[in-house]
Amino acid sequence: MPVKEEIIKVLSKNLAPIYLNVEDFSESHRGHAGFREGFQTHLAVSIVSDAFIKKTQIERQRLIYGLLGHLFTNGPLHALTLKTLTGDEAKNRKLL
């Protein structure tokens, strides 16, 4: 399964997102560390979930890295950019 699809599957199952977008920006890292031809190595995740309520940004990131760590150790994933918001935070920023 492609890395992007695996990320969507795991985060959807565990965090019940209100909004989830995963973008592959691997090609922009061609020639840099971690780039592997034909693999999704660099991805950006934007996720809105009430699972983040009462969690700091660091706790949110640790939660996601805990869920996706296998993609770093057993897969091609090299870099993951995260934007994590609760439903209220997204509404207050007029993102939803």
Coordinates of C-alpha atoms in Angstrom, one line a residue:
M1 CA 0.0 0.0 0.0
P2 CA 1.4 3.5 -0.8
V3 CA 2.5 5.5 2.2
K4 CA -0.1 8.2 1.6
E5 CA -2.9 5.6 1.7
E6 CA -1.4 4.0 4.8
I7 CA -1.3 7.3 6.6
I8 CA -4.9 8.1 5.7
K9 CA -6.0 4.6 6.8
V10 CA -4.2 4.7 10.2
L11 CA -5.1 8.3 11.1
S12 CA -8.8 7.8 10.1
K13 CA -9.1 4.7 12.2
N14 CA -7.4 6.1 15.3
L15 CA -8.2 9.8 15.3
A16 CA -11.7 10.1 13.7
P17 CA -10.7 13.2 11.8
I18 CA -13.1 16.0 10.9
Y19 CA -10.7 16.9 8.1
L20 CA -7.7 15.1 6.8
N21 CA -5.4 15.9 3.9
V22 CA -2.1 14.2 3.1
E23 CA 0.1 15.7 0.4
D24 CA 3.2 14.0 -1.2
F25 CA 6.0 16.5 -1.7
S26 CA 8.7 13.9 -2.2
E27 CA 9.6 15.1 -5.7
S28 CA 10.6 18.5 -4.4
H29 CA 13.3 16.7 -2.4
R30 CA 15.0 15.0 -5.3
G31 CA 18.7 14.9 -4.7
H32 CA 18.3 15.5 -0.9
A33 CA 18.7 13.2 2.0
G34 CA 16.0 10.6 2.3
F35 CA 14.7 10.9 -1.3
R36 CA 14.1 7.5 -2.9
E37 CA 13.1 7.3 -6.6
G38 CA 9.6 5.9 -6.9
F39 CA 8.7 6.2 -3.2
Q40 CA 6.7 8.5 -1.1
T41 CA 9.3 9.8 1.3
H42 CA 8.3 13.3 2.2
L43 CA 4.6 14.0 3.1
A44 CA 2.6 16.8 4.8
V45 CA -0.4 16.0 6.9
S46 CA -3.1 18.5 7.8
I47 CA -5.6 17.0 10.3
V48 CA -8.5 18.4 12.3
S49 CA -9.6 16.0 15.1
D50 CA -11.2 16.4 18.5
A51 CA -8.8 13.7 19.7
F52 CA -6.3 16.7 20.1
I53 CA -8.5 18.5 22.7
K54 CA -6.4 19.2 25.8
K55 CA -3.2 18.1 24.1
T56 CA -0.2 20.4 23.4
Q57 CA 1.3 20.6 19.9
I58 CA 4.1 18.3 21.1
E59 CA 1.6 15.7 22.5
R60 CA -0.3 15.8 19.2
Q61 CA 2.8 15.2 17.2
R62 CA 3.9 12.4 19.5
L63 CA 0.5 10.8 19.1
I64 CA 0.8 10.9 15.3
Y65 CA 4.4 9.8 15.2
G66 CA 3.5 6.9 17.6
L67 CA 0.8 5.8 15.1
L68 CA 3.0 6.2 12.0
G69 CA 6.4 5.2 13.4
H70 CA 6.4 1.9 11.5
L71 CA 6.5 3.9 8.2
F72 CA 9.8 5.4 9.3
T73 CA 11.4 2.2 10.6
N74 CA 10.0 -0.3 8.1
G75 CA 9.1 1.9 5.1
P76 CA 10.4 4.6 2.9
L77 CA 9.0 7.6 4.9
H78 CA 11.8 10.1 5.7
A79 CA 10.0 13.3 6.6
L80 CA 6.5 14.2 7.8
T81 CA 5.2 17.8 8.2
L82 CA 2.2 18.1 10.6
K83 CA -0.5 20.6 11.0
T84 CA -2.8 19.5 13.9
L85 CA -5.9 21.3 15.0
T86 CA -9.0 20.6 17.1
G87 CA -12.4 21.3 15.5
D88 CA -12.8 24.5 17.5
E89 CA -9.3 25.7 16.6
A90 CA -10.1 25.1 12.9
K91 CA -13.5 27.0 13.2
N92 CA -11.8 29.9 15.0
R93 CA -9.3 30.2 12.2
K94 CA -12.1 29.9 9.7
L95 CA -10.6 26.8 8.2
L96 CA -13.8 24.7 8.4

